[in-house]
Coordinates of C-alpha atoms and ligand atoms in Angstrom, one line a residue:
M1 CA -4.5 38.4 48.4
K2 CA -2.3 37.1 51.2
R3 CA 0.3 34.5 50.5
L4 CA -0.9 31.3 52.1
V5 CA 1.1 28.3 53.3
C6 CA 0.2 24.7 54.2
P7 CA 0.0 24.6 58.1
V8 CA 1.7 21.2 58.1
C9 CA 4.6 21.4 55.5
Q10 CA 4.8 25.2 55.0
Q11 CA 4.6 24.8 51.2
Q12 CA 2.9 27.7 49.5
V13 CA -0.8 26.9 48.6
H14 CA -3.4 28.7 46.6
F15 CA -6.5 30.4 48.1
A16 CA -8.8 27.9 46.5
N17 CA -6.9 24.7 47.5
T18 CA -8.8 22.0 49.4
I19 CA -5.6 20.0 49.7
C20 CA -1.9 20.6 49.9
L21 CA -0.3 19.1 46.8
N22 CA 3.0 18.6 48.6
C23 CA 1.9 16.7 51.8
Q24 CA -1.8 15.8 50.9
T25 CA -3.2 17.5 54.0
D26 CA -6.8 18.4 53.6
L27 CA -7.1 22.2 54.0
V28 CA -9.6 24.7 55.2
Y29 CA -9.2 28.5 54.7
D30 CA -10.1 30.5 57.7
P31 CA -11.6 33.7 56.3
F32 CA -11.3 35.7 59.5
A33 CA -7.7 34.8 60.3
A34 CA -6.9 34.7 56.6
T35 CA -4.8 31.6 57.1
M36 CA -4.9 27.9 55.9
T37 CA -5.7 25.4 58.6
P38 CA -5.9 21.6 58.5
L39 CA -9.4 20.2 58.0
D40 CA -8.6 17.6 60.7
G41 CA -12.1 16.7 61.9
S42 CA -13.4 20.3 61.8
A43 CA -16.7 21.0 60.1
P44 CA -16.2 22.2 56.5
C45 CA -18.8 24.2 54.5
L46 CA -21.6 22.0 53.3
N47 CA -20.6 22.8 49.7
R48 CA -17.1 21.4 50.0
D49 CA -17.8 18.1 48.2
Q50 CA -20.0 19.5 45.5
I51 CA -18.1 22.7 44.5
A52 CA -14.8 22.4 46.3
C53 CA -15.5 25.3 48.7
N54 CA -12.6 25.2 51.1
W55 CA -14.1 27.5 53.8
P56 CA -15.3 26.3 57.2
A57 CA -19.0 25.7 58.2
G58 CA -20.8 28.6 59.8
D59 CA -24.0 28.6 61.9
G60 CA -26.2 27.0 59.2
G61 CA -23.6 24.6 57.9
F62 CA -22.6 26.8 55.0
C63 CA -19.6 29.1 55.1
E64 CA -19.7 32.9 55.3
S65 CA -19.6 33.1 51.5
C66 CA -21.9 30.2 50.5
A67 CA -24.5 31.3 53.1
A68 CA -25.0 34.5 51.2
T69 CA -26.1 32.5 48.1
E70 CA -29.9 32.3 47.9
T71 CA -30.4 30.8 44.4
I72 CA -28.3 28.3 42.6
P73 CA -28.8 27.2 39.0
D74 CA -30.6 23.9 38.0
L75 CA -27.8 21.4 38.6
N76 CA -29.6 18.8 36.4
I77 CA -28.5 20.9 33.4
M78 CA -25.1 19.8 32.1
G79 CA -22.4 22.3 32.9
N80 CA -24.3 24.2 35.6
L81 CA -22.4 22.6 38.5
D82 CA -19.1 23.7 37.0
R83 CA -20.4 27.2 36.2
W84 CA -21.8 27.6 39.8
S85 CA -18.5 26.4 41.2
R86 CA -16.5 28.9 39.2
V87 CA -18.8 31.8 40.3
E88 CA -18.5 30.7 44.0
T89 CA -14.7 30.6 43.7
A90 CA -14.7 34.1 42.4
K91 CA -17.2 35.1 45.2
R92 CA -14.9 33.8 47.9
R93 CA -12.2 36.0 46.5
L94 CA -14.6 38.9 46.6
F95 CA -15.5 38.1 50.3
Y96 CA -11.8 38.1 51.1
S97 CA -11.6 41.7 50.2
L98 CA -14.9 42.6 51.9
I99 CA -13.7 41.0 55.1
A100 CA -10.2 42.6 54.9
L101 CA -11.8 46.0 54.4
G102 CA -14.2 45.5 57.3
L103 CA -17.3 45.9 55.1
P104 CA -20.5 44.6 56.6
R105 CA -22.6 42.0 54.7
V106 CA -25.6 43.2 56.6
S107 CA -26.2 46.9 56.7
P108 CA -26.9 48.9 59.9
A109 CA -30.5 49.1 58.7
G110 CA -30.6 45.3 58.3
K111 CA -30.3 45.0 54.5
A112 CA -28.3 41.7 53.7
L113 CA -26.0 41.2 50.8
R114 CA -27.2 38.1 48.9
F115 CA -26.7 36.4 45.6
S116 CA -28.6 34.5 42.9
F117 CA -26.7 32.6 40.3
M118 CA -29.1 31.7 37.4
A119 CA -29.2 30.6 33.8
D120 CA -31.3 31.7 30.9
E121 CA -34.4 29.5 30.4
I122 CA -34.1 27.8 27.0
G123 CA -37.2 26.3 25.3
P124 CA -37.2 23.0 23.4
D125 CA -36.7 24.9 20.2
G126 CA -33.4 26.4 21.5
Q127 CA -35.0 29.9 21.9
V128 CA -34.5 31.9 25.1
I129 CA -37.8 31.9 27.0
H130 CA -36.6 33.9 30.0
K131 CA -33.4 35.9 30.0
V132 CA -31.5 36.4 33.3
L133 CA -30.1 39.9 33.6
T134 CA -27.0 40.4 35.8
G135 CA -27.7 43.2 38.2
H136 CA -28.4 44.4 41.7
E137 CA -31.7 45.2 43.5
E138 CA -32.0 46.0 47.2
G139 CA -29.0 44.0 48.3
A140 CA -29.8 41.0 46.0
I141 CA -27.2 40.4 43.3
T142 CA -28.1 38.3 40.3
I143 CA -25.4 36.9 38.0
N144 CA -26.2 35.1 34.8
I145 CA -23.9 32.0 35.0
A146 CA -23.4 32.0 31.3
E147 CA -20.6 34.5 32.3
A148 CA -18.8 31.5 33.9
D149 CA -18.1 30.1 30.4
D150 CA -14.9 31.6 29.0
D151 CA -16.0 31.5 25.4
E152 CA -19.4 33.1 26.2
R153 CA -17.9 35.8 28.3
E154 CA -15.1 36.6 25.8
A155 CA -17.7 36.9 23.0
R156 CA -19.7 39.4 25.1
R157 CA -16.5 41.3 25.9
V158 CA -15.6 41.7 22.3
A159 CA -19.2 42.5 21.3
M160 CA -19.4 45.2 23.9
G161 CA -16.0 46.6 23.1
E162 CA -14.8 46.1 26.7
P163 CA -11.1 45.9 27.6
Y164 CA -11.8 43.7 30.6
R165 CA -14.5 41.3 31.6
T166 CA -14.2 38.7 34.3
L167 CA -16.5 36.9 36.9
L168 CA -14.7 38.6 39.7
G169 CA -15.1 42.0 37.9
H170 CA -18.9 41.4 37.7
L171 CA -19.1 40.6 41.4
R172 CA -17.0 43.6 42.4
H173 CA -19.2 45.9 40.2
E174 CA -22.5 44.5 41.5
V175 CA -21.5 44.6 45.1
G176 CA -20.6 48.3 44.6
H177 CA -24.3 49.0 44.1
Y178 CA -25.1 47.3 47.4
Y179 CA -22.5 49.4 49.2
W180 CA -23.9 52.6 47.6
E181 CA -27.1 51.8 49.4
V182 CA -25.3 51.1 52.7
L183 CA -22.6 53.8 52.7
V184 CA -24.4 56.6 50.8
K185 CA -28.2 56.1 50.9
E186 CA -28.6 54.6 54.4
A187 CA -26.0 57.0 55.7
G188 CA -27.9 60.1 54.3
R189 CA -24.9 61.1 52.1
E190 CA -26.7 61.3 48.8
A191 CA -26.2 65.1 48.3
E192 CA -22.5 64.8 49.3
C193 CA -22.0 61.8 47.0
A194 CA -23.7 63.7 44.1
E195 CA -21.0 66.3 44.3
V196 CA -18.4 63.6 43.4
F197 CA -20.4 61.3 41.1
G198 CA -23.2 63.4 39.8
D199 CA -27.0 63.5 40.6
A200 CA -28.2 59.9 41.0
A201 CA -31.8 61.1 41.0
Q202 CA -31.8 61.3 37.1
D203 CA -33.9 58.6 35.4
Y204 CA -31.9 55.4 35.4
A205 CA -33.7 53.5 32.6
A206 CA -33.6 56.5 30.3
A207 CA -29.9 57.1 31.1
L208 CA -29.0 53.5 30.2
Q209 CA -31.1 53.6 27.0
R210 CA -29.2 56.8 26.0
H211 CA -25.9 55.2 26.8
Y212 CA -26.6 52.1 24.6
A213 CA -27.9 54.2 21.8
E214 CA -25.3 57.0 21.7
G215 CA -22.2 55.6 23.5
P216 CA -20.1 57.6 25.9
P217 CA -19.6 61.4 25.4
Q218 CA -16.3 62.7 23.9
G219 CA -13.5 62.9 26.4
W220 CA -15.3 60.5 28.8
D221 CA -12.0 59.2 30.2
E222 CA -11.1 62.5 31.9
A223 CA -13.6 61.8 34.6
H224 CA -14.7 58.1 34.2
V225 CA -12.8 54.9 34.6
S226 CA -14.8 53.1 31.8
S227 CA -17.2 54.1 29.1
Y228 CA -20.0 52.3 31.0
A229 CA -19.4 54.5 34.0
T230 CA -20.7 57.5 32.0
A231 CA -24.2 55.8 31.7
H232 CA -25.5 57.0 35.1
P233 CA -23.9 58.1 38.5
W234 CA -24.9 54.7 40.0
E235 CA -22.9 53.0 37.3
D236 CA -20.0 55.4 37.8
W237 CA -20.0 54.6 41.5
A238 CA -20.2 50.8 40.8
E239 CA -17.4 50.9 38.2
T240 CA -15.2 53.1 40.4
W241 CA -15.9 50.8 43.4
A242 CA -14.9 47.7 41.3
H243 CA -11.6 49.5 40.5
M244 CA -11.0 50.3 44.1
L245 CA -11.3 46.6 44.8
H246 CA -9.1 45.7 41.8
I247 CA -6.4 48.1 43.0
V248 CA -6.5 47.3 46.7
D249 CA -6.5 43.6 46.1
G250 CA -3.8 43.9 43.4
L251 CA -1.5 45.9 45.8
D252 CA -2.2 43.4 48.6
T253 CA -1.2 40.5 46.4
A254 CA 1.9 42.4 45.2
R255 CA 3.0 43.3 48.7
N256 CA 2.6 39.7 49.9
H257 CA 4.8 38.5 47.1
G258 CA 7.5 41.2 47.6
L259 CA 6.6 43.1 44.4
D260 CA 6.9 46.9 44.8
P261 CA 8.2 48.6 41.7
S262 CA 7.0 51.9 43.1
G263 CA 9.5 51.6 46.0
T264 CA 6.9 53.3 48.2
G265 CA 6.9 50.3 50.6
V266 CA 3.1 50.0 50.8
D267 CA 2.5 48.3 54.0
D268 CA -1.2 47.4 54.3
A269 CA -3.1 48.0 51.1
H270 CA -6.5 47.7 52.9
A271 CA -5.6 50.6 55.2
I272 CA -4.7 53.2 52.6
T273 CA -7.1 56.1 52.6
D274 CA -5.1 58.7 50.6
P275 CA -5.8 58.2 46.8
E276 CA -2.4 59.8 46.0
V277 CA -0.6 57.2 48.1
L278 CA -2.7 54.5 46.4
M279 CA -1.9 55.7 42.9
Q280 CA 1.8 56.2 43.7
A281 CA 2.0 52.5 44.6
W282 CA -0.4 51.2 41.9
I283 CA 0.6 52.9 38.7
P284 CA 4.2 51.6 38.6
L285 CA 2.9 48.1 39.6
A286 CA 0.2 48.2 36.9
T287 CA 2.7 49.4 34.3
A288 CA 5.2 46.7 35.2
M289 CA 2.4 44.0 35.1
N290 CA 1.2 45.3 31.7
A291 CA 4.8 45.0 30.4
M292 CA 5.0 41.5 31.8
N293 CA 1.8 40.4 30.2
R294 CA 2.9 41.9 26.8
S295 CA 6.2 40.0 27.1
M296 CA 4.1 36.8 27.2
G297 CA 1.9 37.9 24.4
H298 CA -1.1 38.4 26.7
Q299 CA -3.5 41.3 26.8
D300 CA -2.8 44.0 29.4
F301 CA -3.1 43.0 33.0
Y302 CA -4.8 46.4 33.8
P303 CA -6.1 48.0 30.6
F304 CA -7.3 51.2 32.2
V305 CA -6.0 54.7 32.8
I306 CA -6.9 56.4 36.1
S307 CA -7.3 60.2 35.7
P308 CA -6.9 62.5 38.6
I309 CA -10.7 62.9 38.8
V310 CA -11.2 59.1 38.9
A311 CA -8.4 58.9 41.6
A312 CA -10.4 61.5 43.7
K313 CA -13.6 59.4 43.3
I314 CA -11.7 56.3 44.5
G315 CA -10.4 58.5 47.4
Y316 CA -14.0 59.5 48.3
I317 CA -15.0 55.8 48.4
L318 CA -12.0 54.9 50.6
Q319 CA -13.0 57.7 53.0
L320 CA -16.6 56.3 53.3
I321 CA -15.3 52.8 53.9
R322 CA -13.0 54.0 56.7
Q323 CA -15.9 55.4 58.8
P324 CA -15.3 54.1 62.3
A325 CA -18.7 52.4 62.6
L326 CA -17.9 50.1 59.7
S327 CA -14.4 49.0 60.8
T328 CA -15.4 46.6 63.5
Q329 CA -15.2 43.4 61.4
A330 CA -11.8 44.2 59.8
V331 CA -9.2 41.4 59.8
A332 CA -6.2 42.4 61.9
Ligands
LIG1 ZN1 1.5 20.5 53.1
LIG2 ZN1 -18.8 27.5 51.2
LIG3 ZN1 -24.2 48.3 37.5

């Protein structure tokens, strides 16, 4: 994430700020220039007042990010406005990366990336009538907004034995499934991708069932970034994709704040295509950040180990992203 400043007083402001806390200027974030601008009579996203979206209005009145949301939760239910707002804030951060990487939100074949944020339906007796499953189908991403509650998400993280679980992480994972469809399936690269991630034609439902019944195989971390990545090649791709975004955004933020314990002088994190260069910059940064977190008594900033095989998988994804046809929307 770039370092952003108030256009009026030059004070540093956060990505999600709707106002400069120093000079009280109302702010709009320009997602294509990646700068803060004064609101100053310009048209803001229609969601600005309701969920503090600080992006500008697009064609239909909603911003680039909010326009991709198809379904929002029932706002008559207490807490849902807050949950929706938190998910959208994480989604704008996701969109920052997609725009910076020049990734299309409509595929060459016309498949659009879109989102539904929904809550479980609870009956009068408190029982769940309809459960919302977080997932992806044909470009449509569904997120169960219960994940926006810190206590709920943390309970699930502990129950699943996961080292990391965040809203942004969910979005980065699910969007990975969409980009598999765009960069692999639509591009006719399934056989090539299978050489890196394994054969995705294997029965998905059976694979997930096996994963939940038996857990990951011994030595899974030699070739997978997480235990869930072992469930099926699609999940391996989505997990690896999410890590590509964690790492590139992490390096981008570090560079913009003058943090480079690697001494490699990474210039533009979004332009790196060599996984070795990426790892040389990332590993010392992640190690330093883990040490910082431990010195505050927090959990690790990046509780993962990237093996050489996983680094090569990330390299393959970076190579697909850098196909010339996709680079037209990149931010300069
Ligand atoms: Zn200011
Ligand atoms: Zn918006
Ligand atoms: Zn998945």
